[in-house]
Tab-separated table of C-alpha atoms in Angstrom:
chain	number	residue	atom	x	y	z
A	1	MET	CA	54.816	-51.379	30.723
A	2	SER	CA	55.086	-48.259	28.911
A	3	ALA	CA	54.909	-49.829	25.370
A	4	PRO	CA	51.276	-50.654	25.280
A	5	ALA	CA	50.472	-47.371	26.781
A	6	THR	CA	52.291	-45.375	24.093
A	7	MET	CA	50.467	-47.679	21.511
A	8	GLN	CA	47.123	-46.919	23.112
A	9	ALA	CA	47.985	-43.330	22.852
A	10	THR	CA	49.015	-43.390	19.100
A	11	THR	CA	45.784	-45.410	18.233
A	12	HIS	CA	43.641	-42.772	20.325
A	13	TYR	CA	45.455	-39.966	18.209
A	14	GLN	CA	44.798	-41.591	14.966
A	15	ASP	CA	41.262	-42.133	15.908
A	16	LEU	CA	41.223	-38.415	16.609
A	17	GLU	CA	42.478	-37.484	13.441
A	18	PHE	CA	40.202	-39.668	11.719
A	19	GLN	CA	37.226	-37.875	13.531
A	20	ILE	CA	38.397	-34.357	12.849
A	21	ALA	CA	38.755	-35.527	9.084
A	22	GLU	CA	35.256	-36.773	8.974
A	23	LEU	CA	33.831	-33.562	10.695
A	24	ARG	CA	35.603	-31.397	8.244
A	25	LYS	CA	34.014	-33.373	5.338
A	26	LYS	CA	30.545	-32.856	7.210
A	27	VAL	CA	31.313	-29.113	7.515
A	28	GLU	CA	32.129	-28.634	3.754
A	29	GLU	CA	28.910	-30.482	2.994
A	30	LEU	CA	26.790	-27.962	4.998
A	31	GLY	CA	26.676	-25.578	2.005
A	32	PRO	CA	26.178	-21.890	2.076
A	33	ALA	CA	26.988	-20.331	5.464
A	34	GLN	CA	23.788	-18.505	7.068
A	35	GLU	CA	23.353	-14.757	6.309
A	36	ASN	CA	22.139	-12.171	8.786
A	37	LYS	CA	18.546	-12.544	7.242
A	38	LEU	CA	15.038	-13.247	8.383
A	39	SER	CA	12.787	-15.082	6.223
A	40	MET	CA	9.111	-14.837	7.393
A	41	ILE	CA	6.047	-16.655	6.153
A	42	VAL	CA	2.842	-14.416	6.543
A	43	PHE	CA	0.063	-16.945	6.504
A	44	SER	CA	-2.561	-14.976	8.154
A	45	GLY	CA	-4.909	-12.325	7.183
A	46	ASP	CA	-5.716	-11.060	10.331
A	47	LEU	CA	-5.154	-7.371	11.231
A	48	ASP	CA	-3.345	-8.156	14.765
A	49	LYS	CA	-1.081	-10.830	12.956
A	50	LEU	CA	-0.282	-8.485	10.124
A	51	LEU	CA	0.833	-5.849	12.601
A	52	ALA	CA	3.078	-8.237	14.492
A	53	SER	CA	4.569	-9.454	11.179
A	54	MET	CA	5.187	-5.889	9.852
A	55	ILE	CA	6.582	-4.581	13.085
A	56	ILE	CA	8.855	-7.523	13.283
A	57	ALA	CA	10.033	-7.133	9.645
A	58	THR	CA	10.623	-3.526	10.123
A	59	GLY	CA	12.439	-3.964	13.531
A	60	ALA	CA	14.874	-6.442	11.799
A	61	ALA	CA	15.387	-4.317	8.942
A	62	ALA	CA	16.464	-1.726	11.337
A	63	MET	CA	18.734	-4.205	13.103
A	64	GLY	CA	20.843	-4.439	9.857
A	65	MET	CA	19.149	-7.882	8.737
A	66	LYS	CA	18.055	-8.536	5.239
A	67	VAL	CA	14.111	-9.230	5.369
A	68	VAL	CA	12.187	-11.611	3.009
A	69	LEU	CA	8.438	-11.779	3.819
A	70	PHE	CA	6.457	-14.491	2.095
A	71	PHE	CA	2.604	-13.602	1.778
A	72	THR	CA	0.697	-16.909	1.356
A	73	PHE	CA	-2.981	-18.044	1.596
A	74	TRP	CA	-5.068	-15.497	3.671
A	75	GLY	CA	-2.027	-13.430	3.673
A	76	THR	CA	-2.376	-12.584	0.220
A	77	ALA	CA	-5.661	-10.894	0.606
A	78	ALA	CA	-3.955	-8.379	2.438
A	79	LEU	CA	-1.564	-7.336	-0.336
A	80	ARG	CA	-4.778	-6.401	-2.531
A	81	LYS	CA	-5.394	-2.760	-3.591
A	82	ALA	CA	-8.308	-1.047	-1.743
A	83	ASN	CA	-9.892	-0.003	-4.746
A	84	GLY	CA	-8.373	-2.585	-7.218
A	85	ASP	CA	-10.514	-4.497	-9.579
A	86	ALA	CA	-9.837	-7.176	-12.248
A	87	ARG	CA	-12.007	-8.286	-15.077
A	88	GLY	CA	-12.492	-11.478	-16.510
A	89	LYS	CA	-12.971	-13.531	-13.291
A	90	ASP	CA	-14.751	-17.021	-12.971
A	91	PHE	CA	-17.468	-17.343	-10.611
A	92	MET	CA	-15.337	-18.911	-7.611
A	93	SER	CA	-12.639	-16.281	-8.095
A	94	LYS	CA	-15.596	-13.642	-7.641
A	95	MET	CA	-16.767	-15.351	-4.578
A	96	PHE	CA	-13.393	-15.323	-3.135
A	97	GLY	CA	-13.088	-11.774	-4.142
A	98	TRP	CA	-16.113	-10.482	-2.245
A	99	MET	CA	-15.478	-12.657	0.774
A	100	LEU	CA	-11.885	-11.863	1.645
A	101	PRO	CA	-10.621	-8.546	2.874
A	102	LYS	CA	-9.951	-6.084	0.038
A	103	GLY	CA	-6.429	-5.078	1.182
A	104	ARG	CA	-5.026	-4.476	4.641
A	105	ASN	CA	-7.121	-1.857	6.072
A	106	LYS	CA	-10.083	-4.153	5.518
A	107	THR	CA	-8.594	-7.099	7.637
A	108	LYS	CA	-9.977	-7.787	11.045
A	109	LEU	CA	-8.687	-8.938	14.553
A	110	SER	CA	-8.092	-12.757	14.942
A	111	GLN	CA	-9.788	-12.519	18.378
A	112	MET	CA	-12.265	-10.135	19.862
A	113	ASN	CA	-13.349	-8.872	16.612
A	114	MET	CA	-16.998	-8.444	18.051
A	115	GLY	CA	-18.664	-7.686	14.620
A	116	GLY	CA	-16.070	-5.097	13.631
A	117	MET	CA	-16.269	-3.343	17.100
A	118	GLY	CA	-13.025	-4.516	18.495
A	119	THR	CA	-11.130	-3.869	15.179
A	120	ALA	CA	-12.368	-0.156	15.293
A	121	MET	CA	-11.556	0.133	18.828
A	122	LEU	CA	-7.844	-1.335	18.325
A	123	LYS	CA	-7.427	1.265	15.463
A	124	GLY	CA	-8.813	4.125	17.702
A	125	LEU	CA	-6.436	2.826	20.496
A	126	MET	CA	-3.439	2.852	18.221
A	127	LYS	CA	-3.962	6.154	16.780
A	128	LYS	CA	-4.339	7.494	20.250
A	129	LYS	CA	-1.058	5.790	21.356
A	130	ASN	CA	0.424	6.900	17.898
A	131	ALA	CA	1.216	3.592	17.053
A	132	PRO	CA	2.214	2.983	13.194
A	133	SER	CA	-0.619	1.822	11.022
A	134	LEU	CA	-0.141	-0.926	8.477
A	135	ASP	CA	-0.104	1.732	5.913
A	136	GLN	CA	2.775	3.419	7.792
A	137	LEU	CA	4.601	0.103	8.470
A	138	PHE	CA	4.129	-1.059	4.633
A	139	GLU	CA	5.855	2.291	3.517
A	140	MET	CA	8.476	2.115	6.110
A	141	ALA	CA	9.185	-1.460	4.840
A	142	GLY	CA	9.543	-0.448	1.331
A	143	GLN	CA	11.784	2.360	2.485
A	144	LEU	CA	14.108	-0.225	4.554
A	145	GLY	CA	14.353	-2.580	1.514
A	146	VAL	CA	11.981	-5.294	3.027
A	147	GLU	CA	11.232	-7.763	0.057
A	148	ILE	CA	8.006	-9.077	-0.479
A	149	LYS	CA	7.292	-12.567	-1.951
A	150	VAL	CA	3.761	-13.397	-3.127
A	151	CYS	CA	2.634	-17.026	-3.338
A	152	GLU	CA	1.783	-17.784	-6.735
A	153	MET	CA	-0.399	-20.611	-6.071
A	154	SER	CA	-2.475	-18.728	-3.371
A	155	MET	CA	-3.116	-16.085	-6.133
A	156	ASP	CA	-4.307	-18.445	-8.303
A	157	LEU	CA	-6.368	-20.407	-5.588
A	158	MET	CA	-8.267	-17.457	-4.696
A	159	GLY	CA	-8.268	-15.963	-8.105
A	160	PHE	CA	-6.517	-12.800	-7.403
A	161	LYS	CA	-5.016	-11.297	-10.543
A	162	ARG	CA	-1.732	-9.302	-10.574
A	163	GLU	CA	-3.496	-5.902	-11.154
A	164	GLU	CA	-5.412	-6.102	-7.892
A	165	ILE	CA	-2.182	-6.076	-5.928
A	166	ILE	CA	-0.477	-3.236	-4.467
A	167	ASP	CA	2.314	-1.368	-5.651
A	168	TYR	CA	5.255	-1.898	-3.551
A	169	PRO	CA	9.044	-1.326	-4.531
A	170	ASN	CA	10.315	-4.772	-3.888
A	171	LEU	CA	7.503	-7.286	-4.722
A	172	GLU	CA	7.787	-10.632	-6.592
A	173	TYR	CA	5.582	-13.746	-7.339
A	174	VAL	CA	7.297	-16.928	-6.236
A	175	GLY	CA	6.609	-20.691	-5.356
A	176	VAL	CA	7.646	-22.636	-2.349
A	177	ALA	CA	11.100	-23.379	-3.755
A	178	THR	CA	12.042	-19.765	-3.593
A	179	PHE	CA	10.824	-19.457	0.244
A	180	LEU	CA	12.878	-22.503	0.967
A	181	ASN	CA	16.032	-21.278	-0.580
A	182	HIS	CA	15.669	-18.018	1.221
A	183	SER	CA	14.944	-19.724	4.653
A	184	ARG	CA	17.664	-22.408	4.450
A	185	LYS	CA	20.229	-19.525	4.187
A	186	SER	CA	18.496	-17.275	7.108
A	187	ILE	CA	19.459	-17.332	10.915
A	188	ASN	CA	15.912	-16.488	11.620
A	189	GLN	CA	12.688	-18.031	10.204
A	190	LEU	CA	9.120	-17.256	11.366
A	191	PHE	CA	5.651	-18.425	10.670
A	192	ILE	CA	2.917	-16.010	11.457
B	1	MET	CA	24.953	19.074	30.628
B	2	SER	CA	26.049	15.544	29.634
B	3	ALA	CA	29.507	14.219	29.833
B	4	HIS	CA	29.551	13.087	26.316
B	5	ALA	CA	30.730	14.993	23.348
B	6	VAL	CA	27.384	14.574	21.336
B	7	ALA	CA	27.390	15.215	17.478
B	8	LYS	CA	23.464	15.085	17.178
B	9	VAL	CA	20.431	14.970	19.165
B	10	LEU	CA	17.448	12.949	18.075
B	11	ASP	CA	14.113	13.483	19.516
B	12	LEU	CA	11.955	10.280	19.303
B	13	LYS	CA	9.584	11.337	22.025
B	14	GLY	CA	5.917	9.927	21.649
B	15	LEU	CA	6.931	7.259	19.174
B	16	PRO	CA	6.280	3.544	20.004
B	17	CYS	CA	7.783	0.403	18.941
B	18	PRO	CA	9.395	-0.314	16.436
B	19	MET	CA	9.952	3.555	15.596
B	20	PRO	CA	12.611	4.261	17.698
B	21	VAL	CA	15.072	1.679	16.362
B	22	VAL	CA	14.028	2.186	12.926
B	23	LYS	CA	14.699	5.981	13.012
B	24	MET	CA	18.076	5.139	14.911
B	25	SER	CA	19.066	2.922	12.064
B	26	GLN	CA	18.192	5.688	9.410
B	27	GLU	CA	20.172	8.245	11.682
B	28	ILE	CA	23.303	6.313	12.478
B	29	ASN	CA	24.883	6.858	9.191
B	30	SER	CA	24.459	10.676	9.294
B	31	VAL	CA	27.269	10.921	11.853
B	32	LYS	CA	30.828	9.969	11.498
B	33	VAL	CA	32.477	6.669	13.060
B	34	GLY	CA	33.212	7.304	16.669
B	35	GLU	CA	30.798	10.115	17.094
B	36	ILE	CA	27.806	9.960	19.482
B	37	ILE	CA	24.011	10.297	18.907
B	38	GLU	CA	22.049	11.303	21.907
B	39	VAL	CA	18.469	9.998	21.714
B	40	HIS	CA	15.506	10.866	23.660
B	41	THR	CA	12.459	8.523	23.855
B	42	THR	CA	9.451	7.918	25.819
B	43	ASP	CA	9.184	4.153	24.868
B	44	PRO	CA	10.147	2.246	27.787
B	45	GLY	CA	11.374	-0.723	25.516
B	46	SER	CA	13.886	1.340	24.266
B	47	LEU	CA	15.937	0.784	27.416
B	48	ALA	CA	16.392	-2.866	26.305
B	49	ASP	CA	15.905	-2.430	22.647
B	50	PHE	CA	18.869	0.196	22.212
B	51	PRO	CA	21.390	-2.192	23.620
B	52	ALA	CA	20.022	-5.197	21.698
B	53	TRP	CA	19.902	-3.120	18.458
B	54	ALA	CA	23.600	-1.829	19.288
B	55	ASP	CA	24.748	-5.442	19.871
B	56	THR	CA	23.228	-6.761	16.573
B	57	THR	CA	24.569	-3.930	14.362
B	58	GLY	CA	28.006	-3.437	16.196
B	59	ASN	CA	27.430	-0.144	17.639
B	60	GLU	CA	27.641	0.808	21.129
B	61	VAL	CA	25.234	2.187	23.838
B	62	LEU	CA	27.416	4.332	26.279
B	63	GLU	CA	24.879	5.223	28.573
B	64	THR	CA	21.018	5.223	29.309
B	65	LYS	CA	19.372	7.405	31.710
B	66	GLN	CA	15.703	7.278	32.869
B	67	ARG	CA	14.780	10.776	33.264
B	68	GLU	CA	11.496	12.081	34.245
B	69	GLY	CA	9.185	11.605	31.552
B	70	SER	CA	11.705	10.282	28.989
B	71	ILE	CA	14.709	8.274	28.320
B	72	GLN	CA	17.997	9.638	27.599
B	73	ILE	CA	20.418	7.074	25.587
B	74	PHE	CA	23.944	7.827	24.270
B	75	VAL	CA	24.792	5.695	21.132
B	76	LYS	CA	28.193	5.592	19.622
B	77	ARG	CA	28.690	4.794	15.915
B	78	LEU	CA	31.520	2.248	15.700
B	79	LYS	CA	30.735	0.947	12.351
């Protein structure tokens, strides 16, 4: 009576052991552990979305997280200097240069812009409420060690040259692999 | 009079999000482990944000007090 029960228990035990070994193998294959890091793609070049990105970035840095921001597509225009110019651009690059905002302070709201009135109103409100401006947020981000990575392909597509890009303490030109390598090790990933 | 032995008082009144936690993170290392910082803010979000900040950074919020016109928070450095 008890013999089959014991045998059954033994098989069950062996099965469990086998499963644990399999799991152990899978855990080892998972690779590097995740870091207390935030990887954010800043895709938008809108004032409101840039504000959100920078507030989250500085907040995360304050929480002790490592923060990496990847500026790509419309986001790259926000990294231009307000008065930077580059020579030797072809026609299309010049067109993009004219059409896109020249730096973070020329960006507009994604909604309720109303020909610039909405943006001006928001900026006035922010001043009144003592909310940090994009200038202040970028400066703070630099002090807190927030890293900025700029998408090399976006730069090339829009015809931006490196001498047009702001001076920031921790800025680097990268491709998609760099972003993916950071994001796969991050506990937090955002796309804004 | 507060019941806590405070090592430093941080006046963050008038600063909106994210400034209170940013300033807090910059000031926490100015006191020794085990010491307490008393923070004054006017940002209502601080009531939730300081405990969240402490939870993530491994420090401790001993007490939050809603006073007239401002919020008083006692933060103990644990790390």
